[in-house]
CSV table of C-alpha atoms and ligand atoms in Angstrom, one decimal:
chain,number,residue,atom,x,y,z
F,6,MET,CA,150.7,42.9,78.2
F,7,ASP,CA,153.0,43.6,75.0
F,8,GLU,CA,156.8,43.6,76.1
F,9,HIS,CA,156.9,47.2,74.6
F,10,ILE,CA,154.3,48.7,77.0
F,11,GLU,CA,155.5,49.0,80.5
F,12,THR,CA,153.5,50.3,83.5
F,13,SER,CA,154.0,51.2,87.1
F,14,SER,CA,152.0,52.7,89.7
F,15,ALA,CA,152.6,54.9,92.7
F,16,ASP,CA,150.8,57.8,94.7
F,17,GLY,CA,147.7,57.5,92.6
F,18,ILE,CA,149.6,57.8,89.5
F,19,MET,CA,149.7,55.0,86.8
F,20,THR,CA,152.7,55.7,84.4
F,21,ILE,CA,152.5,53.8,80.9
F,22,ARG,CA,155.5,53.8,78.9
F,23,MET,CA,155.8,52.9,75.1
F,24,ASN,CA,159.2,51.4,75.0
F,25,ARG,CA,160.5,50.2,71.6
F,26,LEU,CA,163.5,52.4,71.4
F,27,ASP,CA,165.1,50.5,68.3
F,28,LYS,CA,161.9,51.3,66.2
F,29,LYS,CA,161.7,54.9,67.7
F,30,ASN,CA,158.4,53.7,69.4
F,31,ALA,CA,156.6,52.9,66.1
F,32,LEU,CA,153.4,51.4,67.4
F,33,THR,CA,152.4,47.9,66.5
F,34,SER,CA,148.8,46.5,67.1
F,35,ALA,CA,150.1,44.6,70.1
F,36,MET,CA,151.4,47.7,71.6
F,37,TYR,CA,147.8,49.4,70.9
F,38,ALA,CA,146.3,46.4,72.6
F,39,GLY,CA,148.8,46.8,75.7
F,40,LEU,CA,148.0,50.6,75.9
F,41,ALA,CA,144.3,49.8,75.8
F,42,SER,CA,144.7,47.1,78.6
F,43,ALA,CA,146.8,49.4,80.7
F,44,LEU,CA,144.4,52.3,80.4
F,45,ASP,CA,141.4,49.8,81.4
F,46,LYS,CA,143.5,48.9,84.5
F,47,ALA,CA,144.1,52.6,85.4
F,48,PHE,CA,140.5,53.7,84.8
F,49,ALA,CA,139.0,50.6,86.8
F,50,HIS,CA,141.4,51.0,89.9
F,51,LYS,CA,140.0,53.1,92.5
F,52,ASP,CA,143.1,54.4,93.8
F,53,ILE,CA,144.5,55.6,90.5
F,54,ARG,CA,143.8,59.3,90.0
F,55,VAL,CA,145.9,60.2,87.0
F,56,VAL,CA,147.7,58.4,84.0
F,57,VAL,CA,151.0,59.5,82.6
F,58,ILE,CA,152.1,58.5,79.1
F,59,LEU,CA,155.8,58.5,78.2
F,60,GLY,CA,157.9,57.2,75.4
F,61,VAL,CA,161.6,56.8,75.2
F,62,PRO,CA,164.5,59.4,75.2
F,63,GLY,CA,164.1,61.1,71.7
F,64,SER,CA,160.9,59.4,70.8
F,65,PHE,CA,157.3,59.8,72.2
F,66,SER,CA,156.3,57.8,69.1
F,67,ALA,CA,157.2,57.5,65.3
F,68,GLY,CA,153.5,56.8,64.8
F,69,ASN,CA,151.8,53.7,63.6
F,70,ASP,CA,154.4,50.7,62.5
F,71,ILE,CA,154.4,51.2,58.7
F,72,THR,CA,155.1,47.4,58.3
F,73,ASP,CA,151.8,46.7,60.0
F,74,PHE,CA,150.0,49.3,57.4
F,75,LEU,CA,152.0,47.6,54.5
F,76,GLN,CA,150.8,44.1,55.6
F,77,VAL,CA,147.2,45.3,55.4
F,78,ALA,CA,147.8,47.1,52.3
F,79,MET,CA,149.2,44.0,50.5
F,80,SER,CA,147.0,41.3,52.1
F,81,GLY,CA,143.6,43.2,51.5
F,82,LYS,CA,142.9,41.9,55.2
F,83,ARG,CA,141.1,44.3,57.7
F,84,GLU,CA,143.2,46.4,59.9
F,85,SER,CA,143.5,45.1,63.7
F,86,MET,CA,140.9,46.8,65.8
F,87,ALA,CA,143.4,47.1,68.6
F,88,VAL,CA,144.1,50.9,67.6
F,89,PHE,CA,140.5,51.6,67.9
F,90,ASP,CA,140.3,49.9,71.3
F,91,PHE,CA,143.0,52.2,72.5
F,92,LEU,CA,141.5,55.4,70.7
F,93,GLU,CA,138.1,54.8,72.2
F,94,ARG,CA,139.5,54.8,75.7
F,95,ILE,CA,141.7,57.7,75.4
F,96,ILE,CA,138.9,59.9,73.7
F,97,MET,CA,136.5,58.7,76.4
F,98,ALA,CA,139.2,58.7,79.3
F,99,PRO,CA,137.3,59.2,82.7
F,100,LYS,CA,140.5,60.2,84.4
F,101,PRO,CA,142.9,63.0,83.7
F,102,VAL,CA,145.6,61.9,81.4
F,103,VAL,CA,149.2,63.9,81.3
F,104,ALA,CA,151.7,63.1,78.6
F,105,GLY,CA,155.4,63.7,78.7
F,106,VAL,CA,156.9,64.1,75.1
F,107,ASP,CA,160.4,64.0,74.3
F,108,GLY,CA,161.5,64.2,70.7
F,109,LEU,CA,159.6,62.8,67.9
F,110,ALA,CA,155.6,62.7,68.1
F,111,ILE,CA,154.7,61.5,64.7
F,112,GLY,CA,151.1,60.7,63.3
F,113,ILE,CA,149.2,59.0,66.2
F,114,GLY,CA,152.1,60.3,68.4
F,115,THR,CA,150.8,63.8,67.8
F,116,THR,CA,147.1,63.2,67.6
F,117,MET,CA,146.8,61.1,70.9
F,118,LEU,CA,148.0,64.3,72.5
F,119,LEU,CA,144.9,66.2,71.6
F,120,HIS,CA,142.9,63.9,74.0
F,121,CYS,CA,145.2,64.3,77.0
F,122,ASP,CA,144.4,66.9,79.5
F,123,TYR,CA,148.1,68.3,79.9
F,124,VAL,CA,151.2,67.9,77.7
F,125,VAL,CA,154.8,68.8,78.7
F,126,ALA,CA,157.3,68.6,75.8
F,127,SER,CA,161.0,68.9,75.6
F,128,ASP,CA,162.5,71.9,73.6
F,129,ASP,CA,163.6,69.5,70.9
F,130,SER,CA,160.4,67.8,70.3
F,131,LEU,CA,158.8,67.6,66.9
F,132,PHE,CA,155.3,67.1,66.1
F,133,ARG,CA,154.2,66.0,62.5
F,134,THR,CA,151.2,64.1,61.0
F,135,PRO,CA,152.3,63.2,57.4
F,136,PHE,CA,149.1,61.3,56.9
F,137,VAL,CA,148.5,62.5,53.2
F,138,ASP,CA,152.1,61.9,52.2
F,139,LEU,CA,151.5,58.3,53.2
F,140,GLY,CA,148.2,58.3,51.1
F,141,VAL,CA,146.0,58.1,54.2
F,142,ILE,CA,143.9,60.5,56.2
F,143,PRO,CA,143.9,61.8,59.8
F,144,GLU,CA,142.9,59.6,62.6
F,145,ALA,CA,142.0,59.6,66.3
F,146,GLY,CA,138.9,62.2,65.6
F,147,SER,CA,141.8,64.6,64.9
F,148,SER,CA,140.1,66.0,61.7
F,149,LEU,CA,137.3,67.3,64.1
F,150,LEU,CA,139.3,68.0,67.3
F,151,ALA,CA,142.4,69.8,65.5
F,152,PRO,CA,140.5,72.6,63.9
F,153,ARG,CA,138.5,73.1,67.2
F,154,LEU,CA,141.6,73.3,69.4
F,155,ILE,CA,144.1,75.1,67.1
F,156,GLY,CA,142.1,76.6,64.4
F,157,HIS,CA,141.5,75.6,60.7
F,158,HIS,CA,144.7,77.0,59.2
F,159,ARG,CA,146.9,75.5,61.6
F,160,ALA,CA,144.9,72.2,61.5
F,161,PHE,CA,145.2,72.2,57.7
F,162,ALA,CA,148.9,72.8,57.6
F,163,LEU,CA,149.4,70.0,60.3
F,164,LEU,CA,147.1,67.3,59.1
F,165,ALA,CA,146.8,68.1,55.4
F,166,MET,CA,150.2,69.5,54.6
F,167,GLY,CA,152.2,67.4,56.9
F,168,GLU,CA,153.9,70.8,58.3
F,169,ALA,CA,156.0,69.9,61.4
F,170,LEU,CA,155.6,71.9,64.4
F,171,SER,CA,158.4,72.6,66.9
F,172,ALA,CA,157.6,72.4,70.9
F,173,GLU,CA,157.3,76.2,70.8
F,174,ASP,CA,154.7,76.0,67.8
F,175,ALA,CA,152.5,73.3,69.6
F,176,ARG,CA,152.7,75.4,72.9
F,177,GLN,CA,151.4,78.5,70.9
F,178,ALA,CA,148.9,76.1,69.0
F,179,GLY,CA,147.7,75.2,72.5
F,180,PHE,CA,148.1,71.6,72.9
F,181,VAL,CA,151.2,71.7,74.9
F,182,ASN,CA,151.2,73.2,78.2
F,183,ARG,CA,154.7,73.3,79.1
F,184,ILE,CA,158.3,73.1,77.5
F,185,VAL,CA,161.1,71.7,79.6
F,186,PRO,CA,164.8,70.3,78.7
F,187,SER,CA,164.8,66.7,77.6
F,188,ALA,CA,166.4,65.6,80.9
F,189,ASP,CA,163.4,67.0,82.9
F,190,ILE,CA,160.5,65.6,81.0
F,191,GLU,CA,159.7,62.6,82.9
F,192,GLU,CA,160.2,64.4,86.4
F,193,THR,CA,157.8,67.2,85.2
F,194,ALA,CA,155.1,65.0,83.9
F,195,LEU,CA,155.1,63.3,87.1
F,196,ALA,CA,155.0,66.5,89.2
F,197,VAL,CA,152.2,67.6,87.2
F,198,ALA,CA,150.4,64.4,87.6
F,199,GLY,CA,151.2,64.5,91.4
F,200,ASP,CA,149.7,68.0,91.6
F,201,ILE,CA,146.5,66.7,89.9
F,202,ALA,CA,146.4,63.8,92.2
F,203,ALA,CA,146.7,65.8,95.2
F,204,LYS,CA,143.5,67.8,94.6
F,205,PRO,CA,140.1,66.7,95.8
F,206,PRO,CA,139.2,63.8,93.4
F,207,GLU,CA,135.5,64.5,93.1
F,208,ALA,CA,135.7,68.0,92.5
F,209,MET,CA,138.7,67.4,89.9
F,210,THR,CA,136.4,64.6,88.0
F,211,ILE,CA,133.4,67.1,87.8
F,212,THR,CA,135.6,69.9,86.7
F,213,ARG,CA,137.4,67.9,84.1
F,214,ASP,CA,134.0,66.4,82.8
F,215,LEU,CA,132.7,70.1,82.4
F,216,VAL,CA,135.9,71.3,80.7
F,217,ARG,CA,136.2,68.4,78.3
F,218,GLY,CA,132.4,68.3,77.4
F,219,ASP,CA,130.6,65.7,75.6
F,220,ARG,CA,132.8,63.6,73.5
F,221,THR,CA,130.5,61.6,71.5
F,222,ASP,CA,130.9,63.6,68.3
F,223,ILE,CA,134.7,62.8,68.5
F,224,LEU,CA,134.2,59.3,69.0
F,225,ALA,CA,131.6,59.2,65.9
F,226,ARG,CA,134.3,61.1,64.0
F,227,MET,CA,137.0,58.7,64.9
F,228,ARG,CA,134.8,55.8,63.5
F,229,GLU,CA,133.9,57.6,60.4
F,230,GLU,CA,137.8,58.2,59.9
F,231,ALA,CA,138.6,54.7,60.7
F,232,GLU,CA,136.4,53.6,57.9
F,233,LEU,CA,137.9,56.0,55.5
F,234,PHE,CA,141.3,55.2,56.6
F,235,GLY,CA,141.0,51.4,56.2
F,236,GLU,CA,139.8,52.1,52.5
F,237,ARG,CA,142.9,54.3,52.0
F,238,LEU,CA,145.1,51.5,53.5
F,239,LYS,CA,144.4,49.5,50.3
F,240,SER,CA,144.9,52.4,47.7
F,241,ALA,CA,147.6,52.5,45.2
F,242,GLU,CA,148.8,55.8,46.6
F,243,ALA,CA,149.3,54.3,50.2
F,244,ARG,CA,150.8,51.1,49.0
F,245,SER,CA,153.6,53.0,47.0
F,246,ALA,CA,154.1,55.4,50.1
F,247,PHE,CA,154.6,52.5,52.6
F,248,LEU,CA,156.8,50.6,49.9
F,249,ALA,CA,158.9,53.9,49.5
F,250,PHE,CA,159.4,54.0,53.4
F,251,MET,CA,160.6,50.4,53.4
F,252,ASN,CA,163.0,50.7,50.5
F,253,ARG,CA,164.0,54.3,51.5
F,254,ARG,CA,167.7,53.0,52.3
F,255,ASP,CA,168.2,51.1,49.1
F,256,THR,CA,166.9,54.1,47.0
F,257,ALA,CA,169.4,56.5,49.1
F,258,ALA,CA,172.2,54.2,48.4
F,259,SER,CA,171.6,53.7,44.5
X,7,COA,N1,157.1,52.2,61.3
X,7,COA,C1,158.0,51.3,61.1
X,7,COA,N2,159.2,51.3,61.5
X,7,COA,C2,159.7,52.5,61.7
X,7,COA,C3,158.7,53.6,61.9
X,7,COA,C4,157.4,53.4,61.6
X,7,COA,N3,156.6,54.6,61.7
X,7,COA,N4,159.4,54.7,62.3
X,7,COA,C5,160.8,54.3,62.4
X,7,COA,N5,160.8,53.0,62.0
X,7,COA,C6,162.0,52.2,62.1
X,7,COA,C7,163.1,52.4,60.9
X,7,COA,O1,162.5,51.4,60.0
X,7,COA,C8,164.1,51.8,61.5
X,7,COA,O2,164.3,50.8,61.7
X,7,COA,P1,165.6,49.8,61.1
X,7,COA,O3,166.7,50.3,62.1
X,7,COA,O4,165.4,48.2,61.5
X,7,COA,O5,165.7,50.1,59.6
X,7,COA,C9,164.3,52.4,62.9
X,7,COA,O6,162.8,52.5,63.2
X,7,COA,C10,165.0,53.9,63.2
X,7,COA,O7,164.3,54.7,62.2
X,7,COA,P2,165.2,55.7,61.3
X,7,COA,O8,164.3,56.1,60.1
X,7,COA,O9,166.5,54.8,60.9
X,7,COA,O10,165.7,56.7,62.2
X,7,COA,P3,165.7,58.4,61.9
X,7,COA,O11,165.9,59.2,63.1
X,7,COA,O12,166.6,58.4,60.6
X,7,COA,O13,164.2,58.9,61.3
X,7,COA,C11,161.8,58.8,61.6
X,7,COA,C12,163.2,58.6,62.3
X,7,COA,C13,160.7,58.6,62.6
X,7,COA,C14,161.8,60.4,61.2
X,7,COA,C15,161.6,57.9,60.4
X,7,COA,O14,161.9,56.8,60.8
X,7,COA,C16,160.2,58.1,59.7
X,7,COA,O15,160.1,59.0,59.1
X,7,COA,N6,159.6,57.2,60.2
X,7,COA,C17,158.0,57.1,59.6
X,7,COA,C18,157.2,57.9,60.5
X,7,COA,C19,155.7,57.8,59.8
X,7,COA,O16,155.4,58.3,58.9
X,7,COA,N7,155.0,57.3,60.9
X,7,COA,C20,153.6,57.1,60.4
X,7,COA,C21,152.6,58.2,60.7
X,7,COA,S1,151.0,58.0,60.2
C-alpha cells in the first residue's frame, strides 16, 4: 500500500485516509493504486459494511498530481491505469461510501464525491474542477453524472467553466448532505457511517442498489472520457497549462 494511503477498520467501518499533506493531497498514480486496493479489501471483507474516505485538515484533495500529468504530456507515454482502477471501484462500489471533506476538493477531489452515498463537508470547503483551464476534460463519468445530479447549468459552470462552489453551493446542488465546522468533520463522517453500519445490512444493500440504479452507463462514460482525456494530456493546450502551474512561482516573482 502506498505510504500516503492509510486505512483502519473498526465496528464495520473501514476508514481510508489520503494523507499527503505537503502536496495538499494531490493524488499520484501510486495513491490511486493504494485507494483501489483499499476499496478491494473493504468490499471483500464480510465484516466491513461502510467505507469512509477522508483527507487531511484543509485538503480533501488538490486533484490529480500535475507533475504526473506533465510527465505523460512530455514523454508521450500512456497514463497509468491506476486512476481508472480506482474509478471503476468507486463507480461500482457494492457498499456505502461516506466522504468527509475538509477544505479543498479539486478535480477528482470533487468528481469522486458524485459517486459517494453521503458527503459531509466543512463550512470552509471549496469544490472546483478546473479541467478546461488545464486543457483537459472532465473525468470519473462526471460529464454524465454531474448534469444528472445537479442540472445542466450548474454542471456546465462547474465542469466547463471551472467555477468554484462553496460548501453551501454544493449542499444546494445536492452532492453535499451536511455542513459542519472543520473540527467536527471526521467525527461526523464516522457517526454517519456508524448509523449506516447499524442498520439491517441486507435491507440496506437492496435499498442502496435500488436508489443508485444501474451504473453501467456511467462506467462506459468514464472509459470514453478516459480515452479523450489521454489524448488531451498530449495536447499543446494541456502541456502549456501544466508548465504554467509548475512555473507559477517563478512567474509571480519576476
Ligand atoms: N499537483 C501537484 N502538486 C500540487 C498540486 C497538484 N494538483 N496541488 C498542490 N500541489 C503542491 C504545490 O506544487 C506545492 O508544492 P511545493 O510546496 O513543493 O511547491 C504544495 O502542493 C502546496 O501547494 P500551494 O500551491 O503552495 O498551496 P496553495 O494553498 O497556495 O494552493 C491549490 C493550493 C490546491 C489551490 C493550488 O496548489 C492548485 O491550484 N493546485 C492545482 C490544483 C489542480 O489544478 N488540480 C488538478 C485538477 S484536474
